[in-house]
mmCIF file of C-alpha atoms in Angstrom:
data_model
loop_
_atom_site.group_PDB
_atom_site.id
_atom_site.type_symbol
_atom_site.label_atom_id
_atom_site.label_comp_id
_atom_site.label_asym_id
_atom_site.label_seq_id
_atom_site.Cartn_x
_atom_site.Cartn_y
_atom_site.Cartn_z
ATOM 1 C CA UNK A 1197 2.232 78.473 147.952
ATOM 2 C CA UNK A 1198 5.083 78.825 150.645
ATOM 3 C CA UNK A 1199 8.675 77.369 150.083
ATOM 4 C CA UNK A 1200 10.695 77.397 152.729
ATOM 5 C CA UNK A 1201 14.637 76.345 153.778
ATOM 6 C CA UNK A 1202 14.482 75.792 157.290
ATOM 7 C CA UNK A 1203 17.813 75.370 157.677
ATOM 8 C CA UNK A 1204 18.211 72.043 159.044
ATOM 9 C CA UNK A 1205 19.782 73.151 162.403
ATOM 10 C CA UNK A 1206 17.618 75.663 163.296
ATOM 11 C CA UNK A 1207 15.553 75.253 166.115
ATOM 12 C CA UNK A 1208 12.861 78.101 165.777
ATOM 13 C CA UNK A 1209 10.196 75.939 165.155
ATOM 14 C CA UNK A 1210 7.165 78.096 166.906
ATOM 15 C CA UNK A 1211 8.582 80.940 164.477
ATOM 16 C CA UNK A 1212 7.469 78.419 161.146
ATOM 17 C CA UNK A 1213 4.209 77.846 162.872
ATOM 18 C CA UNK A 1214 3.430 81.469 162.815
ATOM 19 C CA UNK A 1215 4.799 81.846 159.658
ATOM 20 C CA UNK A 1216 2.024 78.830 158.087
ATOM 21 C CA UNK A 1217 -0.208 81.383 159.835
ATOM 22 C CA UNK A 1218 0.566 84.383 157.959
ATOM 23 C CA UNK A 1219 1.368 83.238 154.708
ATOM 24 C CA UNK A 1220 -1.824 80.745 154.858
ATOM 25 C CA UNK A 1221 -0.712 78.834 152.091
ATOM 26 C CA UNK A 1222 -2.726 75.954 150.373
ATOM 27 C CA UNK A 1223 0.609 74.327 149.981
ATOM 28 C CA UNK A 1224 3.725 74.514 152.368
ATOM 29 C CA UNK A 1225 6.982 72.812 150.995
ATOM 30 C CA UNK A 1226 9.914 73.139 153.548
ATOM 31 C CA UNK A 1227 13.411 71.434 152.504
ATOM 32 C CA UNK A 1228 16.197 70.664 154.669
ATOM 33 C CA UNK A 1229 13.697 68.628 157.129
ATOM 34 C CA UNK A 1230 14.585 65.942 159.426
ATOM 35 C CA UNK A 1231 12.874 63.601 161.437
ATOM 36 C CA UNK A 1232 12.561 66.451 164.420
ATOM 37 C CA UNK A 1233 11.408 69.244 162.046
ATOM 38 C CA UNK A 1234 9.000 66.696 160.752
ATOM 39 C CA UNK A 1235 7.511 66.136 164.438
ATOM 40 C CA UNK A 1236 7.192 70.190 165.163
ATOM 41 C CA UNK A 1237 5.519 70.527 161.637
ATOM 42 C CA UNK A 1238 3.148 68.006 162.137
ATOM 43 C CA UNK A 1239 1.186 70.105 164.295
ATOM 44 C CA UNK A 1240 -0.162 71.837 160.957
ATOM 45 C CA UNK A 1241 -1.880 68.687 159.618
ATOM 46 C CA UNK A 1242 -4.798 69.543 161.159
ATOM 47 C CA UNK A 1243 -5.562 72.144 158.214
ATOM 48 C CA UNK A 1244 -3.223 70.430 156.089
ATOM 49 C CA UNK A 1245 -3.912 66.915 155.901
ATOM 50 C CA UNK A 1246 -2.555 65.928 153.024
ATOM 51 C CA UNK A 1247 1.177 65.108 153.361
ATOM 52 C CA UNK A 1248 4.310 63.484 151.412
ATOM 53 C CA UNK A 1249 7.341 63.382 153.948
ATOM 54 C CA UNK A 1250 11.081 62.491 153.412
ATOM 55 C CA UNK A 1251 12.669 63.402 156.791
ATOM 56 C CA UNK A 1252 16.539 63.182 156.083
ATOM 57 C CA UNK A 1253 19.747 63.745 158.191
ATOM 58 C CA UNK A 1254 21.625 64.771 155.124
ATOM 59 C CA UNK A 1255 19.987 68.367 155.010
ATOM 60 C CA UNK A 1256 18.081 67.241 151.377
ATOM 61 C CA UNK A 1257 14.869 66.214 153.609
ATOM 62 C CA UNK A 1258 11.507 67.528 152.447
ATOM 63 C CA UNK A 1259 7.980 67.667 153.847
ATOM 64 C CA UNK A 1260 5.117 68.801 151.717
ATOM 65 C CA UNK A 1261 2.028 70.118 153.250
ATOM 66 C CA UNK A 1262 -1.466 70.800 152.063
ATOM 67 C CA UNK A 1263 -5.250 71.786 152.054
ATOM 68 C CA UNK A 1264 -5.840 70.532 148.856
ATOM 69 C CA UNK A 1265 -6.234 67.044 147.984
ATOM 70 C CA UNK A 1266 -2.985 64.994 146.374
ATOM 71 C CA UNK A 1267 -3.069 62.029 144.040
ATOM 72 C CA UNK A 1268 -0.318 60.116 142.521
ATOM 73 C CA UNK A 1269 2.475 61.237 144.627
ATOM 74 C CA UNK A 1270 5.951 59.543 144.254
ATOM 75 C CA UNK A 1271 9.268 60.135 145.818
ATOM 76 C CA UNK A 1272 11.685 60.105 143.598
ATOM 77 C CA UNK A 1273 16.197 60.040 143.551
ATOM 78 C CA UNK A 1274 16.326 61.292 139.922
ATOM 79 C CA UNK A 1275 20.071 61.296 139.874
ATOM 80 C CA UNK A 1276 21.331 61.079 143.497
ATOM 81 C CA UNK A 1277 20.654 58.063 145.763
ATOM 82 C CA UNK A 1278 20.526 60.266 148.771
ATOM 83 C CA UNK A 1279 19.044 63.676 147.292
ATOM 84 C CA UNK A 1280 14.959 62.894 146.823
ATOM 85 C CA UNK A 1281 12.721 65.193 144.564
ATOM 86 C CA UNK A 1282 8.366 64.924 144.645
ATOM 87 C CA UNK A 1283 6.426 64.480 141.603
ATOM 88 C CA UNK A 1284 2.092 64.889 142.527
ATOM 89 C CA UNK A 1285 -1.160 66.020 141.555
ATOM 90 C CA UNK A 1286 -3.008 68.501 143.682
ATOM 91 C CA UNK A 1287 -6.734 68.962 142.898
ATOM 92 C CA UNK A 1288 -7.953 72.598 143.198
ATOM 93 C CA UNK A 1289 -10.834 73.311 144.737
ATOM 94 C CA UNK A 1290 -12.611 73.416 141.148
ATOM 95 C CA UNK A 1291 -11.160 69.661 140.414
ATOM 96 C CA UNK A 1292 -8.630 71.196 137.578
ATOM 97 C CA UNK A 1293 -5.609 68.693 138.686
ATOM 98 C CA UNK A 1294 -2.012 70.475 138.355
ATOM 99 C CA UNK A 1295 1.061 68.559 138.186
ATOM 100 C CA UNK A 1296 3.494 69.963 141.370
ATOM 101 C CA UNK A 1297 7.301 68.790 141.135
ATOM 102 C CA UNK A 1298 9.534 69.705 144.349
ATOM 103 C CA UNK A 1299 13.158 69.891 144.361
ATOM 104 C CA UNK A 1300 16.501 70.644 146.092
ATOM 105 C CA UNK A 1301 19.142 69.538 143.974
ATOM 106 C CA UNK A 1302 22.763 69.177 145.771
ATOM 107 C CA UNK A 1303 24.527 73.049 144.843
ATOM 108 C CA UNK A 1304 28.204 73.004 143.370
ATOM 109 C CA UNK A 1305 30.563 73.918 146.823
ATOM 110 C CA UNK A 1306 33.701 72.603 147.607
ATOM 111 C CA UNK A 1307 32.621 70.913 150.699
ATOM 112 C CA UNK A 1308 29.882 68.993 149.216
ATOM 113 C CA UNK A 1309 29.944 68.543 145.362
ATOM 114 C CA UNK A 1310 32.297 70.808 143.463
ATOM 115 C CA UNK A 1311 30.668 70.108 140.123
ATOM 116 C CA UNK A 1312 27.557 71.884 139.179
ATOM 117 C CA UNK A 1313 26.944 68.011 136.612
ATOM 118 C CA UNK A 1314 24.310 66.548 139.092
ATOM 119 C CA UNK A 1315 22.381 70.009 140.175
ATOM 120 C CA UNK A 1316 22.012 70.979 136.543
ATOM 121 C CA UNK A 1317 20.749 67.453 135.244
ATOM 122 C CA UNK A 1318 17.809 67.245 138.048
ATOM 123 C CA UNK A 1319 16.776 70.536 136.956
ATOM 124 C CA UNK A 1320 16.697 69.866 133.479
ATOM 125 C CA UNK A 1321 15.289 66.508 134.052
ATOM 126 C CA UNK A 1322 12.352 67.947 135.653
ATOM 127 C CA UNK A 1323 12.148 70.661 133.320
ATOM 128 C CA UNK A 1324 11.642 67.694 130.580
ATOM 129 C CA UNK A 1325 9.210 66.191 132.381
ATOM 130 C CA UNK A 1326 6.941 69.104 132.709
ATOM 131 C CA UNK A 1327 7.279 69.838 129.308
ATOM 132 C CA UNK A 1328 5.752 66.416 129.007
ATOM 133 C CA UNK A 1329 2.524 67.407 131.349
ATOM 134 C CA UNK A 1330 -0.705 67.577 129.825
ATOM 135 C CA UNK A 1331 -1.582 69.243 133.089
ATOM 136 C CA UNK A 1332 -0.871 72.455 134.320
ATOM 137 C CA UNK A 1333 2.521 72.550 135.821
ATOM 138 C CA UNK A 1334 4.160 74.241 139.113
ATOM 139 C CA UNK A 1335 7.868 73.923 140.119
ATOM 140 C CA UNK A 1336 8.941 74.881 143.534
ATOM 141 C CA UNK A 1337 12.243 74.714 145.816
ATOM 142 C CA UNK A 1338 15.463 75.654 146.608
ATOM 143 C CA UNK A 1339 16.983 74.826 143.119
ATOM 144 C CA UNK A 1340 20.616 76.015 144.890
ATOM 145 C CA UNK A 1341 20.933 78.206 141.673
ATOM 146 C CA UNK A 1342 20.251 81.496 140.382
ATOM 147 C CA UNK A 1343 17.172 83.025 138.349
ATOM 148 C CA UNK A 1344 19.501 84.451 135.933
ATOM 149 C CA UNK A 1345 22.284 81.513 135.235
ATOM 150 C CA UNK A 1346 21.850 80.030 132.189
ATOM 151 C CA UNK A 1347 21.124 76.814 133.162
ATOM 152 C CA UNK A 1348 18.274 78.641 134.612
ATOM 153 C CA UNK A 1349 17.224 79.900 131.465
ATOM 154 C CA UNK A 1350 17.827 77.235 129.981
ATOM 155 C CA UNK A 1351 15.559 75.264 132.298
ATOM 156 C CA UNK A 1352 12.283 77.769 131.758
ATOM 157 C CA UNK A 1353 12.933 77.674 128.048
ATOM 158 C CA UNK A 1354 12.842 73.636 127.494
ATOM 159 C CA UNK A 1355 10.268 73.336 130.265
ATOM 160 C CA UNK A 1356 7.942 76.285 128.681
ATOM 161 C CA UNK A 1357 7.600 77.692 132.308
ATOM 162 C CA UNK A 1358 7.178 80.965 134.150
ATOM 163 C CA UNK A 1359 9.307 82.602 136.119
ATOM 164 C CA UNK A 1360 6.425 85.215 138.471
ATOM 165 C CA UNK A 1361 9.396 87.475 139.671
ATOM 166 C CA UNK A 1362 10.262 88.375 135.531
ATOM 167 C CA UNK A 1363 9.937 92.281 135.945
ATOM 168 C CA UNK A 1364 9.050 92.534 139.179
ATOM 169 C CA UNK A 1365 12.084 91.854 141.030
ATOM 170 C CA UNK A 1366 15.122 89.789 142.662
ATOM 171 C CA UNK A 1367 13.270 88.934 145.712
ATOM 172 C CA UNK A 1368 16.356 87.346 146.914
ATOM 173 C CA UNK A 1369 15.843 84.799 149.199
ATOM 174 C CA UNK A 1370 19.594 83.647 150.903
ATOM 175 C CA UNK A 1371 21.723 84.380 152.539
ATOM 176 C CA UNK A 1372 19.047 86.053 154.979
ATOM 177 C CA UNK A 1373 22.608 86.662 157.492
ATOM 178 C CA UNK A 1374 24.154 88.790 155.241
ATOM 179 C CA UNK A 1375 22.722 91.464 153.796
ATOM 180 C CA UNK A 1376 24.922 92.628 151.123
ATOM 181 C CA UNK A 1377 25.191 89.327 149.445
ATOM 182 C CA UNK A 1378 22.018 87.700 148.581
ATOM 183 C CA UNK A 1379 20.999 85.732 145.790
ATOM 184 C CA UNK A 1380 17.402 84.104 144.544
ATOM 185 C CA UNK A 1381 17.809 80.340 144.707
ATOM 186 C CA UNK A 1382 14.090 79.330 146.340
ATOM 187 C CA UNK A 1383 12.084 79.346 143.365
ATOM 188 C CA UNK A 1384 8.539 78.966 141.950
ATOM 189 C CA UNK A 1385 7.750 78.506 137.884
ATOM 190 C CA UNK A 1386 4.371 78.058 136.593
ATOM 191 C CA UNK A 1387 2.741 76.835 133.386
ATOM 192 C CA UNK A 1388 1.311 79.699 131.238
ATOM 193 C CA UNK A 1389 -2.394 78.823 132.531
ATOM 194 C CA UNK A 1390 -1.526 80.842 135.826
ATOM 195 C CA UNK A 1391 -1.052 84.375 136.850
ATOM 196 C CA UNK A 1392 0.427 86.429 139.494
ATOM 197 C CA UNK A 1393 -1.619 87.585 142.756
ATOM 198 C CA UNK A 1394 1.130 88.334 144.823
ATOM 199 C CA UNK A 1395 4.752 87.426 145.844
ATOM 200 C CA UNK A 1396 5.948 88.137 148.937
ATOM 201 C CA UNK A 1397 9.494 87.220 150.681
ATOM 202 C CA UNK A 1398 9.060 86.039 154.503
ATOM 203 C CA UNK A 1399 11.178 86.758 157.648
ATOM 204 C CA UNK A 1400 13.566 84.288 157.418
ATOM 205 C CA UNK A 1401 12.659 82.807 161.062
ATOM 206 C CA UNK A 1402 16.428 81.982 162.085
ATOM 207 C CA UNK A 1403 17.098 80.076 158.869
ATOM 208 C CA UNK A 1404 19.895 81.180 156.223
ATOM 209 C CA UNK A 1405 17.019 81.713 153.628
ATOM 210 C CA UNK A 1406 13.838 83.588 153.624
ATOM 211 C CA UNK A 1407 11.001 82.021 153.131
ATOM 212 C CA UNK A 1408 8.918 83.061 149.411
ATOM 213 C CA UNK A 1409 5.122 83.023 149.431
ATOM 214 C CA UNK A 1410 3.458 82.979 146.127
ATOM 215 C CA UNK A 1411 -0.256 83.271 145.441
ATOM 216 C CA UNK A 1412 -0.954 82.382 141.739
ATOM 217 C CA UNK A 1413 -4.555 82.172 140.017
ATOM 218 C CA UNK A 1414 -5.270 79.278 137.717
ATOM 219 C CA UNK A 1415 -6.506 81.136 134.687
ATOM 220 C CA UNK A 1416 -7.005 78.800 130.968
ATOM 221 C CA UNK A 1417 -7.283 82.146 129.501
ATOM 222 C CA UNK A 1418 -3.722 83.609 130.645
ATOM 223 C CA UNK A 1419 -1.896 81.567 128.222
ATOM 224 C CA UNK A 1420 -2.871 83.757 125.256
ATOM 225 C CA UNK A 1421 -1.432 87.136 127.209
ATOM 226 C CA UNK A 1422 1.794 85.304 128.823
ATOM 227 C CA UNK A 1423 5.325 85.621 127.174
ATOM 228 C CA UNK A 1424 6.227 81.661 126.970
ATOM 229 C CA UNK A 1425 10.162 80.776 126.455
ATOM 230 C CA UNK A 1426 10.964 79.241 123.443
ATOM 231 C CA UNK A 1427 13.552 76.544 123.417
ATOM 232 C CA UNK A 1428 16.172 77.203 120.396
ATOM 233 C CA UNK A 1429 17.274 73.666 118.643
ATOM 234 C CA UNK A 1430 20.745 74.184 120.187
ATOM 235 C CA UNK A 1431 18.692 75.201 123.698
ATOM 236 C CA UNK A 1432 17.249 71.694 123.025
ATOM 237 C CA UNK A 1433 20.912 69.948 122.156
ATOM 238 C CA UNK A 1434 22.544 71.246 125.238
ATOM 239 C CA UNK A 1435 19.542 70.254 127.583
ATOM 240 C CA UNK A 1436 19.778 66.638 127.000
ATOM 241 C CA UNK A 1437 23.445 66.501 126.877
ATOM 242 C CA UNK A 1438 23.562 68.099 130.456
ATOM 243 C CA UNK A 1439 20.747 65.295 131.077
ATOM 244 C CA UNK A 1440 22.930 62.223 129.708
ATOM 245 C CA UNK A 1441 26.204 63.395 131.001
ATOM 246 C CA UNK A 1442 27.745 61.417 133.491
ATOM 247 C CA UNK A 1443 27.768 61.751 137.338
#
């Protein structure tokens, strides 16, 4: 898996190429796409034929790429009318399906939205809805929010998912400019049916954020040896009032 924040105004597009070379992902998701990045990118679908695309001007575009097959794939505005999120079912090669959400949720900043209310309620809205899979479940993208915040936590707890950097690292992935203050907001959580192979951060190819490549193993047998989070009854309360406050 590769995740990726272009940065919509970046114009190293050969750089990405060679990146999709490196990492070799079955599935590329790169956020903050518009109708430009969409028509460099497109070279790829060659080996990745199987595409959802939301070019936007509004920096909240997304364009998923992959090897593997997709079914059932829906664009969705979960709480913004502007700010889209992808809900699909890749097929591994062994025909397991796995249910794949991708987000970038608008970040709390001044210039944009000073209120963390809408960020917090997509997460936790997809974090409900994965809870809800009968499917295994991965969550990628630039959730504009930090492993360790509690809504975060609070997110892997009511969803039941994995975060693959627990104990092995940071792996901070922006600002990629400056080097003394960097934070992990591109993320990847997993249902307890996968493990680790590798995680890897990525030259950040002119963009403010690095690029994260993740391999993970489907595995039925890892959930008996993973460390699933729990939701508390209060955990529980405060997830759906974040989810059913207003915007």
């Amino acid at each position: 898996l590769l995740i990726a924040n272009v940065y919509q105004y970046n114009s190293k597009f050969d750089d990405y190429l060679e990146l999709i070379k490196s990492c070799d992902p079955d599935l590329a998701l790169f956020v903050e796409t518009d109708t430009l990045w969409q028509q460099k990118l497109d070279k790829i679908k060659t080996d990745y034929p199987h595409t959802l695309s939301i070019p936007l001007a509004n920096t909240y575009g997304m364009l998923l790429y992959s090897k593997l097959a997709l079914k059932n794939g829906s664009i969705n505005y979960l709480v913004e009318d502007d700010i889209p999120s992808i809900e699909v079912d890749v097929e591994l090669v062994s025909g397991q399906m796995v249910k794949l959400f991708c987000l970038h949720p608008q970040p709390p900043v001044p210039q944009e939205n000073p209120r963390s209310t809408e960020r917090d309620k997509e997460i936790l809205l997809v974090g409900k809805k994965a809870k809800n899979c009968k499917t295994p479940v991965i969550v990628i993208g630039d959730l504009n929010d930090v492993a360790w915040s509690y809504t975060t936590e609070l997110f892997s707890k009511t969803s039941q998912l994995l975060d693959p950097r627990k104990g092995r690292g940071f792996y901070n992935s922006f600002n990629a400019k400056y080097f003394f203050l960097r934070f992990p907001l591109d993320h990847i959580f997993c249902s307890a049916d996968f493990t680790l192979s590798s995680i890897k951060r990525m030259p950040s190819c002119g963009s403010d954020h690095f690029p994260m490549c993740v391999e993970l193993q489907y595995d039925p047998k890892a959930e008996a040896k993973n460390d699933v989070p729990e939701a508390t009854t209060e955990d529980k309360k405060l997830a759906n009032e974040k989810i059913n406050a207003d915007t």
